[in-house]
């Protein structure tokens, strides 16, 4: 049976009005950054790659945790990781791809097309991305290390990719069968559990109607089972810590 872990890479202080869509309050808000690991299948699966210390410093994060050390705590050598699933290609999910030099990255074709297309001419769009990391996407594709997907996919029994879009064109979530039941790693479908409860996405949303539909898609997929938010600091409180920065979800 699969086991699922959240690896807490760091946190950042912001305000509610800056992050939540049409939120009038300027009250404080902490956003946490994660990558996730699924064990128990034919091979370890890493879901998103997060970022390195340089990016953390440049973006004003604190409580930075070294990703390699957290993976080592789970018995994983980043050099040995074969498959990484990318939820989407925002900087905090994709800029740290270099930690996995031998991995193949699973990306929705619509996501890659957007981030290598005309939209990247706009500074507003690029605030959510890292240009060097996007340029690396092209080189990795030429090297055969990008696996473009066109829609959802069962990686193997009990591990399923589902495309929801909204936040970005090819946002994909990961549904995992575990001993505690189904776990849906929702990534940025819901940054915070509040997003889901209030059905109110974050400001950085490319397709607002689709993002609202994505809430319903995730709810239907979970069917009452566990949904894990992509950036909520509550995940460091809800789940048991098994190593520094490492939390067992199921």
Short mmCIF file of C-alpha atoms in Angstrom, two decimals:
data_model
loop_
_atom_site.label_atom_id
_atom_site.label_comp_id
_atom_site.label_asym_id
_atom_site.label_seq_id
_atom_site.Cartn_x
_atom_site.Cartn_y
_atom_site.Cartn_z
CA UNK A 1 0.00 0.00 0.00
CA UNK A 2 1.22 3.49 -0.77
CA UNK A 3 2.62 5.92 1.79
CA UNK A 4 2.47 9.67 1.21
CA UNK A 5 4.77 12.30 2.69
CA UNK A 6 4.86 16.10 2.62
CA UNK A 7 8.31 17.72 2.64
CA UNK A 8 8.16 21.27 3.97
CA UNK A 9 10.71 23.37 2.07
CA UNK A 10 10.01 26.75 3.67
CA UNK A 11 7.49 29.48 4.44
CA UNK A 12 6.79 33.09 3.58
CA UNK A 13 4.82 35.85 5.26
CA UNK A 14 2.31 37.70 3.13
CA UNK A 15 -1.13 39.28 3.53
CA UNK A 16 -4.59 37.93 2.92
CA UNK A 17 -5.49 40.67 0.46
CA UNK A 18 -2.39 39.99 -1.62
CA UNK A 19 -3.09 36.29 -1.95
CA UNK A 20 -6.81 35.54 -1.69
CA UNK A 21 -9.11 36.60 -4.51
CA UNK A 22 -10.98 39.83 -3.71
CA UNK A 23 -10.13 39.50 -0.04
CA UNK A 24 -10.62 42.85 1.75
CA UNK A 25 -8.53 42.01 4.81
CA UNK A 26 -4.87 43.00 5.02
CA UNK A 27 -4.35 40.57 7.88
CA UNK A 28 -1.23 38.40 7.98
CA UNK A 29 -1.00 35.13 6.10
CA UNK A 30 1.71 32.48 6.03
CA UNK A 31 2.18 30.42 2.90
CA UNK A 32 4.16 27.19 3.18
CA UNK A 33 5.95 25.45 0.34
CA UNK A 34 6.14 21.70 -0.14
CA UNK A 35 7.04 18.85 -2.38
CA UNK A 36 5.53 15.40 -1.90
CA UNK A 37 6.76 11.82 -2.05
CA UNK A 38 4.80 8.63 -2.71
CA UNK A 39 6.35 5.34 -1.61
CA UNK A 40 5.12 1.75 -1.77
CA UNK A 41 4.78 1.36 -5.53
CA UNK A 42 7.20 0.00 -8.13
CA UNK A 43 9.38 3.09 -7.62
CA UNK A 44 9.39 6.25 -5.50
CA UNK A 45 7.39 9.06 -7.05
CA UNK A 46 8.25 12.69 -6.37
CA UNK A 47 5.41 15.16 -6.90
CA UNK A 48 6.87 18.59 -7.69
CA UNK A 49 10.48 19.61 -7.07
CA UNK A 50 10.18 22.94 -5.19
CA UNK A 51 13.32 25.11 -5.21
CA UNK A 52 16.83 25.56 -3.80
CA UNK A 53 18.26 27.86 -1.11
CA UNK A 54 19.10 30.58 -3.64
CA UNK A 55 15.49 30.86 -4.78
CA UNK A 56 14.29 30.74 -1.18
CA UNK A 57 16.51 33.67 -0.26
CA UNK A 58 15.59 35.69 -3.34
CA UNK A 59 11.86 35.26 -2.64
CA UNK A 60 12.09 36.11 1.06
CA UNK A 61 11.37 32.69 2.54
CA UNK A 62 12.28 31.50 6.02
CA UNK A 63 12.54 28.09 7.71
CA UNK A 64 14.22 26.70 4.60
CA UNK A 65 14.77 22.92 4.70
CA UNK A 66 17.26 21.20 2.42
CA UNK A 67 15.38 18.94 0.03
CA UNK A 68 18.14 16.36 -0.34
CA UNK A 69 18.34 15.93 3.43
CA UNK A 70 14.58 15.42 3.70
CA UNK A 71 14.61 12.89 0.86
CA UNK A 72 17.52 11.09 2.52
CA UNK A 73 15.42 10.78 5.67
CA UNK A 74 12.98 8.76 3.56
CA UNK A 75 15.77 6.61 2.10
CA UNK A 76 15.70 8.37 -1.27
CA UNK A 77 18.75 9.45 -3.25
CA UNK A 78 17.72 12.27 -5.63
CA UNK A 79 20.14 10.88 -8.24
CA UNK A 80 18.18 7.61 -8.22
CA UNK A 81 14.74 9.16 -8.72
CA UNK A 82 13.37 8.08 -12.10
CA UNK A 83 9.96 9.76 -12.21
CA UNK A 84 8.83 13.21 -11.10
CA UNK A 85 5.23 14.34 -11.59
CA UNK A 86 4.88 18.08 -12.09
CA UNK A 87 1.62 19.58 -10.90
CA UNK A 88 2.43 22.75 -12.88
CA UNK A 89 5.37 24.97 -13.76
CA UNK A 90 5.26 27.93 -11.39
CA UNK A 91 8.66 28.82 -9.92
CA UNK A 92 8.01 27.27 -6.52
CA UNK A 93 7.14 23.92 -8.08
CA UNK A 94 9.58 23.70 -10.99
CA UNK A 95 12.72 25.80 -10.43
CA UNK A 96 14.42 23.08 -8.35
CA UNK A 97 14.40 20.45 -11.11
CA UNK A 98 18.21 20.20 -11.09
CA UNK A 99 18.14 18.18 -7.87
CA UNK A 100 16.94 15.20 -9.93
CA UNK A 101 19.53 14.79 -12.72
CA UNK A 102 18.29 11.40 -13.91
CA UNK A 103 14.54 11.84 -13.64
CA UNK A 104 11.89 12.03 -16.32
CA UNK A 105 9.38 14.79 -15.63
CA UNK A 106 5.69 14.21 -16.36
CA UNK A 107 4.09 17.45 -17.56
CA UNK A 108 0.78 18.17 -19.22
CA UNK A 109 1.34 19.30 -22.81
CA UNK A 110 -1.03 22.25 -22.30
CA UNK A 111 1.08 23.41 -19.36
CA UNK A 112 4.35 23.24 -21.26
CA UNK A 113 2.81 24.97 -24.28
CA UNK A 114 1.61 27.87 -22.17
CA UNK A 115 4.95 28.43 -20.44
CA UNK A 116 6.91 28.28 -23.68
CA UNK A 117 4.44 30.42 -25.61
CA UNK A 118 3.56 34.09 -26.11
CA UNK A 119 2.17 34.63 -22.61
CA UNK A 120 5.68 34.64 -21.17
CA UNK A 121 6.28 38.03 -22.86
CA UNK A 122 4.24 39.60 -20.08
CA UNK A 123 5.97 40.55 -16.84
CA UNK A 124 2.77 39.97 -14.86
CA UNK A 125 2.59 36.36 -16.00
CA UNK A 126 6.29 35.78 -15.33
CA UNK A 127 5.99 36.92 -11.71
CA UNK A 128 4.79 33.37 -11.02
CA UNK A 129 7.55 31.63 -12.97
CA UNK A 130 11.32 31.38 -13.30
CA UNK A 131 12.61 32.11 -16.80
CA UNK A 132 15.77 30.00 -16.49
CA UNK A 133 13.76 27.04 -15.31
CA UNK A 134 11.37 27.40 -18.23
CA UNK A 135 14.29 27.56 -20.65
CA UNK A 136 15.61 24.36 -19.09
CA UNK A 137 12.28 22.73 -19.90
CA UNK A 138 13.10 22.96 -23.61
CA UNK A 139 16.57 21.48 -23.15
CA UNK A 140 15.20 18.65 -21.01
CA UNK A 141 12.56 17.92 -23.63
CA UNK A 142 15.23 17.67 -26.32
CA UNK A 143 17.14 15.29 -24.06
CA UNK A 144 14.10 13.03 -23.77
CA UNK A 145 13.52 13.81 -20.10
CA UNK A 146 10.11 15.46 -20.44
CA UNK A 147 7.12 13.18 -20.88
CA UNK A 148 4.26 15.20 -22.29
CA UNK A 149 0.81 14.05 -21.22
CA UNK A 150 -2.52 14.81 -22.84
CA UNK A 151 -4.98 14.37 -20.01
CA UNK A 152 -5.21 12.15 -16.96
CA UNK A 153 -3.34 8.91 -16.54
CA UNK A 154 -3.07 5.93 -14.22
CA UNK A 155 0.64 5.55 -13.47
CA UNK A 156 -0.16 2.15 -11.97
CA UNK A 157 -3.02 0.73 -9.87
CA UNK A 158 -3.73 3.08 -7.01
CA UNK A 159 -1.83 6.06 -8.40
CA UNK A 160 -3.73 8.36 -10.73
CA UNK A 161 -3.09 11.74 -12.36
CA UNK A 162 -6.10 13.97 -12.97
CA UNK A 163 -6.01 17.26 -14.88
CA UNK A 164 -8.03 20.08 -13.32
CA UNK A 165 -6.57 23.31 -14.76
CA UNK A 166 -7.71 26.74 -13.64
CA UNK A 167 -4.73 27.98 -11.64
CA UNK A 168 -2.65 27.13 -14.72
CA UNK A 169 -3.73 25.46 -17.98
CA UNK A 170 -2.32 22.01 -17.20
CA UNK A 171 -2.53 21.81 -13.42
CA UNK A 172 -2.72 18.13 -12.47
CA UNK A 173 -3.46 16.55 -9.09
CA UNK A 174 -2.32 13.18 -7.78
CA UNK A 175 -4.76 10.66 -6.27
CA UNK A 176 -3.15 7.93 -4.17
CA UNK A 177 -4.64 4.83 -2.56
CA UNK A 178 -3.26 4.41 0.97
CA UNK A 179 -4.00 2.38 4.09
CA UNK A 180 -6.07 5.29 5.42
CA UNK A 181 -8.03 5.54 2.18
CA UNK A 182 -7.71 7.76 -0.86
CA UNK A 183 -5.44 10.79 -0.55
CA UNK A 184 -5.75 13.57 -3.12
CA UNK A 185 -2.67 15.77 -3.34
CA UNK A 186 -4.42 18.84 -4.71
CA UNK A 187 -1.37 21.09 -5.13
CA UNK A 188 -2.46 24.60 -6.14
CA UNK A 189 -6.06 23.66 -6.84
CA UNK A 190 -6.37 24.86 -3.26
CA UNK A 191 -3.40 26.65 -1.76
CA UNK A 192 -5.20 26.75 1.59
CA UNK A 193 -8.05 24.69 2.99
CA UNK A 194 -9.91 28.00 3.23
CA UNK A 195 -9.84 28.26 -0.57
CA UNK A 196 -11.75 25.02 -0.79
CA UNK A 197 -14.17 25.71 2.05
CA UNK A 198 -15.09 29.15 0.71
CA UNK A 199 -14.81 28.12 -2.96
CA UNK A 200 -12.57 31.15 -3.49
CA UNK A 201 -9.30 30.70 -5.46
CA UNK A 202 -6.12 32.68 -5.02
CA UNK A 203 -5.29 35.85 -6.94
CA UNK A 204 -2.81 34.13 -9.28
CA UNK A 205 -5.41 32.23 -11.31
CA UNK A 206 -5.35 32.14 -15.10
CA UNK A 207 -8.87 30.80 -15.65
CA UNK A 208 -11.21 31.67 -12.79
CA UNK A 209 -14.28 29.68 -13.96
CA UNK A 210 -12.11 26.63 -14.52
CA UNK A 211 -10.51 27.08 -11.09
CA UNK A 212 -13.97 27.04 -9.53
CA UNK A 213 -14.81 23.90 -11.48
CA UNK A 214 -11.54 22.40 -10.25
CA UNK A 215 -12.81 22.57 -6.67
CA UNK A 216 -15.74 20.40 -7.69
CA UNK A 217 -13.53 18.02 -9.65
CA UNK A 218 -11.26 17.49 -6.66
CA UNK A 219 -14.22 17.02 -4.33
CA UNK A 220 -15.75 14.46 -6.68
CA UNK A 221 -12.41 12.69 -7.05
CA UNK A 222 -11.90 12.50 -3.28
CA UNK A 223 -15.45 11.39 -2.58
CA UNK A 224 -15.18 12.45 1.06
CA UNK A 225 -11.63 11.17 1.48
CA UNK A 226 -8.58 13.22 2.40
CA UNK A 227 -7.71 16.27 0.29
CA UNK A 228 -4.31 17.86 0.93
CA UNK A 229 -3.85 21.57 0.21
CA UNK A 230 -0.78 22.75 -1.65
CA UNK A 231 0.53 25.58 0.55
CA UNK A 232 -1.26 25.51 3.88
CA UNK A 233 0.96 25.66 7.00
CA UNK A 234 -1.73 23.57 8.69
CA UNK A 235 -0.21 20.52 7.00
CA UNK A 236 2.72 20.81 9.42
CA UNK A 237 0.21 20.52 12.27
CA UNK A 238 -2.29 18.02 10.86
CA UNK A 239 0.22 15.31 10.03
CA UNK A 240 2.87 13.51 12.09
CA UNK A 241 6.44 14.73 11.72
CA UNK A 242 8.78 11.78 11.10
CA UNK A 243 12.00 13.72 10.39
CA UNK A 244 12.96 17.41 10.23
CA UNK A 245 10.61 18.95 7.68
CA UNK A 246 9.06 15.58 6.77
CA UNK A 247 5.41 14.84 7.58
CA UNK A 248 3.61 11.54 7.00
CA UNK A 249 0.20 12.10 5.44
CA UNK A 250 -0.78 8.43 5.15
#
